[in-house]
Amino acid sequence: MTAARRLLPWPRAGGRVERNRQDGANGMSDIGITQHISRQYNAELEDVRNRVLAMGGLVEQQIADAVRALAERDEALARQVVSNDYKVNAMEVAIDEECNRILARRQPAASDLRLVVAVIKTITDLERIGDEAERVARMAAHFGRDSGMHLDDIQVEHLGNRVHAMLHQALDAFARMDAELALEAWRLDTKVDHEYEAIIRQLITFMMQDPRAIPRVLDVMWSARALERIGDRARNICEYVIYLVKGKDVRHTSLEQMEREAAQDGDRVPPVRS
Amino acid sequence: MTAARRLLPWPRAGGRVERNRQDGANGMSDIGITQHISRQYNAELEDVRNRVLAMGGLVEQQIADAVRALAERDEALARQVVSNDYKVNAMEVAIDEECNRILARRQPAASDLRLVVAVIKTITDLERIGDEAERVARMAAHFGRDSGMHLDDIQVEHLGNRVHAMLHQALDAFARMDAELALEAWRLDTKVDHEYEAIIRQLITFMMQDPRAIPRVLDVMWSARALERIGDRARNICEYVIYLVKGKDVRHTSLEQMEREAAQDGDRVPPVRS
């Protein structure tokens, strides 16, 4: 799904313009200016969200390419992922600057402020996910073309597809400001962890059976580790979405508590979908 | 060094009160209120910085204890580190809330805004450093008391002390708003990486020589990896300090470029030390 298709309108825009219209009795030119500033501000927030989703799309692609490069022993693709990481970094810096500019010039409050803060945190995690994808690609480039497909690679590919899907869902939840979808994506991390642990156990057995393969198996192990970390970071993004929608910080809470929070109506934010 | 001893006064406070005094001709009661608000605001910013340093102190202690637990096979200490991690998490959530409150109520600008944003990012890294320390402690608890001291443990202990010192220096740079000290700490990460890579190479040799030791050696490897990640995150904190003092984002730039930035006078911030 592209960033453009994914994006639904940011719900608070309508509310603000409405309020400005109700103030209309005070003088036409003031309303005009207020509406103009409000429109610009809304456009800026919308732009930031679009950019986060575009960055997320690029990072998703980097994961998919890195995993494919690993699975298909595609050294050229692996090198392409490594050389593309600078784009992810540049996007992070640009969005971060835009957020700082909005904080300084617009002095956002309430849900707008939460959006900007959530964006600052989300892009940090996206950038680090990009780094993990680069790590997987470096391992893939390291393997080269000479070795064939192994059982452990197939499992790592499966894990890669799983964390890719998890990040995709987390970004969908961000686009739609959907706390329940975020919670659903958050829950996927348990499966990621179990799959990762099973891979590690199997790789240890491989190494003990064939010590000459240890360096190669370790590369597979580092790749699995990088993918597991991507799952952790996608989970962070889910937590920011829940915070954004519900106005409550759900980090370091139990799954049960988080489920309660996600199910309750947020008391400090406007309704998200009409 | 304790957080209290480390902290030097936040330099922008004086400047603001001075400006308010110069506006004195406009009316005494206004000045009184403005000064009062200004003092409260300064106290809030000061409090946030103090809390970051207190959190940093706790995280430093967690690293030191985790490394000692690993080196001395101290299972009780290891379990203490694991059970203390919730304190780090609680501090992060509390400081994060305080930052959001300041952003919403005080609408900070310029260097104040950069401080708040840098704090939000710093505490995220500190919290994740706490997680890495917890990981090391879990490995230490896993080893138990039965196995003796090995060469690889000594090296890991050395790496642990190195990243501990690096984080300490990064937090000192944060306390003093000292970009040059931050750059110095940033540079230490290269040594951390080299030491880490040497440990990994040696551990691979161990595993190939004695495949039965693989599970144990892997635990040492994960510990080394966690410590290397702490170095990465301490480096992030250094970058936030340079951004804070110089007003320039130095992430993803070369060391040479960063040295140039750190050497130049910041053009958007007040001088840091009188």
XYZ file of C-alpha atoms in Angstrom:
548
model
C 0.000 0.000 0.000
C 1.424 3.388 -0.868
C 1.584 6.229 1.609
C -0.998 8.228 -0.342
C -3.571 5.439 -0.421
C -3.032 4.729 3.225
C -3.699 8.212 4.497
C -7.065 9.182 5.865
C -7.791 12.814 6.735
C -6.443 14.029 10.083
C -9.667 14.426 12.028
C -8.967 17.518 14.076
C -8.717 19.858 11.063
C -12.491 20.138 10.597
C -13.136 20.896 14.251
C -10.808 23.868 14.338
C -12.132 25.559 11.176
C -15.651 25.037 12.518
C -14.810 26.851 15.742
C -13.269 29.717 13.806
C -16.437 30.078 11.776
C -18.538 30.337 14.907
C -16.415 33.311 15.984
C -17.510 35.061 12.803
C -19.489 37.839 14.497
C -16.274 39.487 15.685
C -15.050 40.694 12.284
C -14.633 39.229 8.797
C -10.955 39.998 8.175
C -9.891 38.375 11.453
C -11.770 35.223 10.520
C -10.132 35.232 7.121
C -6.659 35.423 8.620
C -7.454 32.862 11.293
C -8.854 30.451 8.723
C -5.837 30.988 6.509
C -3.382 30.290 9.351
C -5.473 27.334 10.470
C -5.450 25.903 6.931
C -1.689 26.330 6.658
C -1.168 24.709 10.033
C -3.415 21.798 9.135
C -1.529 21.410 5.878
C 1.766 21.307 7.789
C 0.538 18.591 10.151
C -0.872 16.671 7.212
C 2.453 17.004 5.401
C 4.372 15.644 8.391
C 2.089 12.637 8.593
C 2.469 12.014 4.871
C 6.210 12.189 5.193
C 6.250 9.698 8.087
C 4.226 7.282 5.965
C 6.520 7.802 2.990
C 9.514 7.118 5.245
C 7.705 4.049 6.609
C 7.094 2.841 3.048
C 10.795 3.156 2.231
C 11.792 1.322 5.420
C 9.301 -1.454 4.655
C 10.871 -1.796 1.214
C 14.343 -1.953 2.756
C 13.261 -4.818 5.032
C 11.604 -6.702 2.167
C 14.664 -6.267 -0.064
C 17.109 -7.241 2.678
C 15.164 -10.420 3.457
C 14.884 -11.278 -0.235
C 18.596 -10.627 -0.745
C 19.307 -13.033 2.116
C 16.923 -15.711 0.885
C 17.903 -15.518 -2.797
C 21.607 -14.881 -2.271
C 21.201 -11.694 -4.274
C 24.391 -9.771 -3.589
C 23.473 -6.873 -5.893
C 20.150 -6.358 -4.103
C 21.918 -6.556 -0.747
C 24.343 -3.817 -1.785
C 21.446 -1.708 -3.011
C 19.791 -1.904 0.426
C 23.053 -0.851 2.079
C 23.506 2.071 -0.284
C 19.858 3.180 0.133
C 20.097 3.582 3.901
C 21.223 7.197 3.508
C 17.764 7.993 2.103
C 16.119 6.744 5.291
C 18.516 8.841 7.369
C 17.893 11.950 5.273
C 14.143 11.532 5.658
C 14.474 11.262 9.421
C 16.547 14.443 9.664
C 14.140 16.357 7.406
C 11.004 15.281 9.302
C 12.698 15.952 12.627
C 13.517 19.502 11.515
C 9.955 20.015 10.302
C 8.621 18.862 13.693
C 10.921 21.258 15.528
C 9.796 24.063 13.243
C 6.132 23.292 13.955
C 6.776 23.126 17.710
C 8.543 26.498 17.616
C 6.201 28.342 15.258
C 2.782 26.775 15.878
C 3.109 25.885 19.554
C 0.694 22.991 19.168
C -1.522 21.886 22.030
C -3.468 18.761 23.006
C -3.770 16.178 20.239
C -1.674 18.218 17.776
C 1.170 18.281 20.284
C 0.828 14.575 20.893
C 0.976 14.011 17.131
C 4.223 15.955 16.766
C 5.853 14.229 19.750
C 4.684 10.818 18.490
C 6.129 11.616 15.055
C 9.509 12.548 16.564
C 9.616 9.197 18.352
C 8.250 7.188 15.428
C 10.859 8.435 12.963
C 13.636 7.576 15.435
C 12.398 3.994 15.514
C 11.917 3.918 11.736
C 15.476 5.103 11.230
C 16.809 2.397 13.540
C 14.657 -0.209 11.762
C 16.381 0.979 8.591
C 19.728 0.326 10.296
C 18.648 -3.214 11.182
C 17.558 -3.830 7.578
C 20.975 -2.596 6.487
C 22.590 -5.056 8.920
C 20.622 -7.942 7.403
C 21.657 -6.774 3.924
C 25.323 -6.658 4.962
C 25.063 -10.271 6.142
C 23.406 -11.168 2.826
C 26.212 -9.478 0.885
C 28.705 -11.313 3.082
C 27.261 -14.736 2.239
C 27.763 -14.089 -1.456
C 26.376 -16.350 -4.128
C 28.271 -19.540 -3.433
C 26.242 -21.218 -0.677
C 22.856 -22.796 -1.283
C 19.539 -22.436 0.483
C 19.398 -23.899 3.986
C 16.617 -24.684 6.388
C 17.754 -21.877 8.714
C 17.565 -19.347 5.859
C 13.983 -20.364 5.131
C 13.071 -19.776 8.754
C 14.825 -16.425 8.800
C 12.956 -15.455 5.637
C 9.712 -16.398 7.375
C 10.665 -14.289 10.406
C 11.549 -11.417 8.064
C 8.158 -11.572 6.378
C 6.490 -11.626 9.767
C 8.210 -8.479 11.077
C 7.614 -6.793 7.721
C 3.868 -7.478 8.060
C 3.958 -6.291 11.660
C 5.570 -2.962 10.721
C 3.108 -2.572 7.856
C 0.198 -2.970 10.237
C 1.753 -0.577 12.769
C 2.060 2.075 10.048
C -1.511 1.433 8.928
C -2.592 1.997 12.525
C -0.609 5.261 12.514
C -2.219 6.359 9.240
C -5.732 5.628 10.467
C -5.089 6.653 14.095
C -6.534 3.280 15.040
C -5.607 2.179 18.566
C -7.197 -1.241 18.184
C -5.255 -2.011 15.030
C -2.114 -0.819 16.838
C -2.832 -3.203 19.693
C -3.367 -6.029 17.203
C 0.011 -5.310 15.603
C 1.596 -4.998 19.066
C 0.406 -8.516 19.908
C 2.215 -9.953 16.862
C 5.537 -9.298 18.595
C 5.000 -12.292 20.889
C 4.929 -14.559 17.822
C 8.034 -12.838 16.467
C 9.831 -13.517 19.746
C 8.820 -17.179 19.836
C 9.873 -17.708 16.247
C 13.175 -15.970 16.904
C 13.886 -18.135 19.954
C 13.123 -21.313 18.004
C 15.543 -20.225 15.261
C 18.289 -19.510 17.808
C 17.833 -22.920 19.432
C 18.063 -24.640 16.076
C 21.126 -22.626 15.042
C 22.893 -23.630 18.261
C 22.249 -27.283 17.392
C 23.657 -26.702 13.884
C 26.798 -25.136 15.295
C 27.383 -27.959 17.753
C 26.935 -30.535 15.008
C 29.239 -28.805 12.549
C 31.693 -26.415 14.220
C 33.265 -25.457 10.867
C 29.948 -23.805 9.956
C 29.997 -21.576 13.051
C 31.001 -18.294 11.343
C 28.327 -18.741 8.677
C 25.652 -19.775 11.179
C 26.525 -16.748 13.312
C 25.770 -14.486 10.354
C 22.340 -16.099 10.108
C 21.976 -15.625 13.859
C 22.803 -11.912 13.667
C 20.285 -11.531 10.862
C 17.599 -13.213 12.958
C 18.528 -10.949 15.862
C 18.223 -7.844 13.666
C 14.769 -8.957 12.535
C 13.688 -9.605 16.111
C 14.773 -6.060 16.972
C 12.684 -4.713 14.107
C 9.715 -6.383 15.808
C 10.561 -4.581 19.065
C 10.717 -1.243 17.295
C 7.483 -1.831 15.384
C 5.938 -2.496 18.792
C 7.230 0.876 19.988
C 5.433 2.530 17.070
C 2.210 0.749 18.086
C 2.602 2.176 21.589
C 3.006 5.713 20.204
C -0.207 5.279 18.187
C -2.118 4.167 21.286
C -0.674 7.152 23.173
C -1.659 9.432 20.315
C -5.241 8.202 20.101
C -5.913 7.540 23.773
C -3.684 10.159 25.356
C -2.250 7.507 27.662
C 1.272 6.194 27.867
C 0.972 2.416 27.641
C 4.666 1.616 27.644
C 5.891 -0.734 30.350
C 2.341 -1.860 31.086
C 0.999 -5.391 30.842
C -0.866 -6.623 27.782
C -4.058 -6.851 29.845
C -3.762 -3.244 30.978
C -2.980 -2.119 27.430
C -6.052 -3.923 26.154
C -8.173 -2.101 28.714
C -6.677 1.249 27.704
C -7.181 0.594 23.993
C -10.784 -0.440 24.568
C -11.677 2.682 26.540
C -12.612 5.906 24.859
C -9.783 8.407 24.949
C -10.859 11.294 27.161
C -8.526 13.936 25.833
C -8.759 13.496 22.070
C -11.400 14.100 19.426
C -13.042 11.028 17.871
C -10.773 9.611 15.226
C -13.135 8.294 12.625
C -16.507 9.732 11.727
C 29.707 11.711 40.400
C 26.191 12.333 41.637
C 23.593 14.163 39.589
C 23.591 17.106 42.007
C 27.346 17.622 41.889
C 27.345 17.319 38.141
C 24.798 20.004 37.444
C 25.853 23.492 36.473
C 23.256 26.249 36.169
C 21.255 26.327 32.942
C 22.615 29.466 31.318
C 19.549 30.907 29.662
C 17.713 31.620 32.908
C 19.643 34.819 33.680
C 19.134 36.231 30.208
C 15.370 36.001 30.365
C 14.962 37.640 33.769
C 17.306 40.407 32.605
C 15.117 41.114 29.594
C 12.007 41.191 31.755
C 13.657 43.746 34.024
C 14.406 46.009 31.098
C 10.708 46.055 30.257
C 10.119 47.499 33.726
C 8.854 50.898 32.547
C 5.557 49.348 31.431
C 4.159 48.599 34.907
C 5.375 47.049 38.124
C 2.730 44.382 38.652
C 3.241 43.014 35.123
C 6.948 42.659 35.781
C 6.255 40.894 39.037
C 3.976 38.367 37.334
C 6.342 37.927 34.394
C 9.298 37.360 36.688
C 7.297 34.926 38.750
C 6.245 32.928 35.677
C 9.767 33.121 34.314
C 11.192 31.806 37.580
C 8.712 28.938 37.648
C 9.486 28.076 34.035
C 13.228 28.138 34.702
C 12.683 25.926 37.726
C 10.730 23.462 35.572
C 13.480 23.256 32.961
C 16.077 22.901 35.689
C 14.011 20.147 37.294
C 13.781 18.237 34.012
C 17.542 18.413 33.552
C 18.094 17.231 37.122
C 15.760 14.330 36.572
C 17.557 13.299 33.364
C 20.849 13.268 35.262
C 19.310 11.289 38.112
C 17.970 8.783 35.575
C 21.405 8.708 33.935
C 22.989 8.021 37.325
C 20.652 5.086 37.915
C 21.322 3.666 34.447
C 25.095 4.003 34.992
C 24.699 2.065 38.239
C 22.705 -0.630 36.443
C 25.492 -1.068 33.877
C 28.194 -1.182 36.553
C 26.226 -3.728 38.611
C 25.395 -5.888 35.593
C 29.048 -6.014 34.522
C 30.185 -6.782 38.072
C 27.546 -9.485 38.406
C 28.861 -11.045 35.195
C 32.533 -10.805 36.201
C 32.066 -11.983 39.788
C 29.350 -14.549 39.107
C 27.144 -12.698 41.558
C 23.686 -14.088 40.915
C 22.032 -12.009 43.649
C 23.401 -8.781 42.200
C 22.291 -9.859 38.733
C 18.747 -10.415 39.978
C 18.810 -7.032 41.678
C 19.671 -5.347 38.363
C 16.801 -7.162 36.652
C 14.333 -6.186 39.374
C 15.527 -2.544 39.355
C 14.785 -1.993 35.680
C 11.219 -0.902 36.479
C 12.690 2.172 38.228
C 14.423 3.227 35.011
C 11.175 2.750 33.086
C 9.171 4.743 35.632
C 11.658 7.614 35.460
C 11.410 7.696 31.680
C 7.608 7.848 31.726
C 7.611 10.588 34.405
C 10.173 12.778 32.599
C 8.410 12.244 29.293
C 5.131 13.441 30.818
C 6.856 16.448 32.338
C 8.326 17.355 28.918
C 4.915 17.103 27.280
C 3.455 19.296 30.004
C 6.154 21.928 29.449
C 5.639 21.816 25.675
C 1.882 22.270 26.113
C 1.912 24.902 28.852
C 5.119 26.880 28.265
C 5.386 26.617 24.500
C 9.175 26.875 24.651
C 11.152 28.441 21.818
C 14.740 28.377 20.550
C 17.218 26.776 22.964
C 14.523 25.892 25.526
C 12.642 23.964 22.861
C 15.817 22.209 21.776
C 16.449 21.266 25.390
C 13.013 19.688 25.803
C 13.265 17.790 22.501
C 16.802 16.621 23.356
C 15.558 15.435 26.754
C 12.734 13.433 25.149
C 15.268 11.691 22.912
C 17.905 11.245 25.629
C 15.546 9.500 28.049
C 14.455 7.102 25.297
C 18.084 6.088 24.810
C 18.690 5.906 28.550
C 15.691 3.640 28.982
C 16.964 1.323 26.223
C 20.451 1.360 27.771
C 18.727 0.192 30.952
C 17.184 -2.667 28.929
C 20.625 -3.677 27.635
C 22.012 -3.645 31.205
C 19.099 -5.855 32.197
C 20.001 -8.230 29.341
C 23.585 -8.479 30.585
C 22.287 -9.138 34.107
C 19.997 -11.901 32.831
C 22.996 -13.581 31.191
C 24.918 -13.211 34.463
C 22.067 -14.797 36.411
C 21.949 -17.559 33.817
C 25.632 -18.444 34.285
C 25.105 -19.016 37.987
C 27.954 -19.543 40.404
C 29.383 -22.807 39.141
C 31.716 -21.758 36.343
C 34.997 -19.960 36.946
C 36.501 -16.812 35.496
C 37.488 -17.023 31.835
C 39.573 -14.883 29.552
C 36.464 -13.888 27.579
C 34.742 -12.715 30.758
C 37.695 -10.465 31.591
C 37.478 -8.900 28.149
C 33.736 -8.416 28.435
C 34.264 -6.785 31.821
C 36.777 -4.432 30.211
C 34.294 -3.601 27.443
C 31.633 -2.996 30.089
C 33.846 -0.564 31.965
C 34.602 1.200 28.737
C 30.959 1.777 27.752
C 30.178 2.766 31.341
C 32.876 5.452 31.184
C 31.595 6.552 27.783
C 28.036 7.006 29.053
C 29.344 8.834 32.114
C 31.198 11.290 29.903
C 28.165 11.733 27.633
C 26.024 12.615 30.665
C 28.698 15.008 31.933
C 28.617 16.687 28.526
C 24.821 16.930 28.846
C 25.089 18.414 32.361
C 27.631 21.026 31.274
C 26.182 21.597 27.791
C 29.682 20.966 26.515
C 29.799 20.059 22.804
C 33.527 19.365 22.825
C 33.235 16.919 25.700
C 30.312 15.300 23.866
C 32.459 14.917 20.767
C 35.248 13.387 22.860
C 32.805 10.853 24.307
C 31.404 10.220 20.814
C 34.878 9.309 19.599
C 35.213 6.597 22.281
C 32.643 4.517 20.413
C 35.228 3.570 17.772
C 37.321 1.915 20.494
C 34.215 0.188 21.846
C 33.483 -1.206 18.382
C 37.044 -2.444 17.859
C 37.110 -4.097 21.259
C 33.747 -5.697 20.607
C 34.857 -7.077 17.248
C 38.022 -8.546 18.793
C 35.917 -10.259 21.473
C 33.569 -11.736 18.870
C 36.490 -13.084 16.816
C 37.968 -14.710 19.883
C 34.632 -16.178 20.963
C 34.201 -17.737 17.515
C 37.594 -19.410 17.915
C 36.553 -20.716 21.354
C 33.356 -22.162 19.936
C 35.130 -23.907 17.076
C 37.689 -25.395 19.473
C 35.111 -26.613 21.965
C 31.626 -27.013 20.472
C 30.187 -28.202 23.814
C 30.850 -24.705 25.181
C 28.770 -23.035 22.426
C 25.654 -22.219 24.501
C 27.772 -20.665 27.266
C 29.983 -18.752 24.845
C 26.856 -17.441 23.097
C 25.681 -15.961 26.386
C 29.001 -14.135 26.647
C 28.549 -13.029 23.034
C 25.067 -11.623 23.683
C 26.449 -9.773 26.698
C 29.216 -8.255 24.581
C 26.630 -7.316 21.963
C 24.439 -5.612 24.584
C 27.434 -3.595 25.786
C 28.319 -2.593 22.244
C 24.742 -1.349 21.801
C 25.082 0.719 24.968
C 28.042 2.411 23.274
C 25.856 3.196 20.238
C 23.188 4.727 22.441
C 25.672 6.749 24.473
C 26.875 8.089 21.121
C 23.283 9.118 20.322
C 23.199 11.123 23.555
C 26.437 12.856 22.528
C 24.799 13.821 19.250
C 21.801 15.315 21.055
C 24.156 17.405 23.215
C 25.953 18.753 20.144
C 22.559 19.529 18.586
C 21.485 21.232 21.799
C 24.572 23.421 22.088
C 25.244 24.092 18.421
C 21.730 23.993 17.050
C 22.888 21.626 14.319
C 21.888 18.070 13.681
C 25.143 16.120 13.412
C 23.622 12.683 13.062
C 24.586 10.727 9.977
C 27.551 13.041 9.345
C 31.213 12.074 9.188
C 33.518 12.465 12.190
C 35.413 15.202 10.355
C 32.245 17.173 9.696
C 31.126 16.697 13.286
C 34.481 17.985 14.536
C 34.055 21.084 12.394
C 30.537 21.673 13.734
C 31.607 21.189 17.349
C 34.530 23.593 16.905
C 32.383 26.361 15.419
C 30.420 28.748 17.586
C 26.741 27.894 17.622
C 24.877 30.679 15.880
C 21.449 30.085 17.375
C 22.190 29.515 21.045
C 23.398 31.635 23.959
C 26.931 30.993 25.241
C 26.883 28.018 27.555
C 29.454 28.840 30.178
C 30.287 32.287 31.488
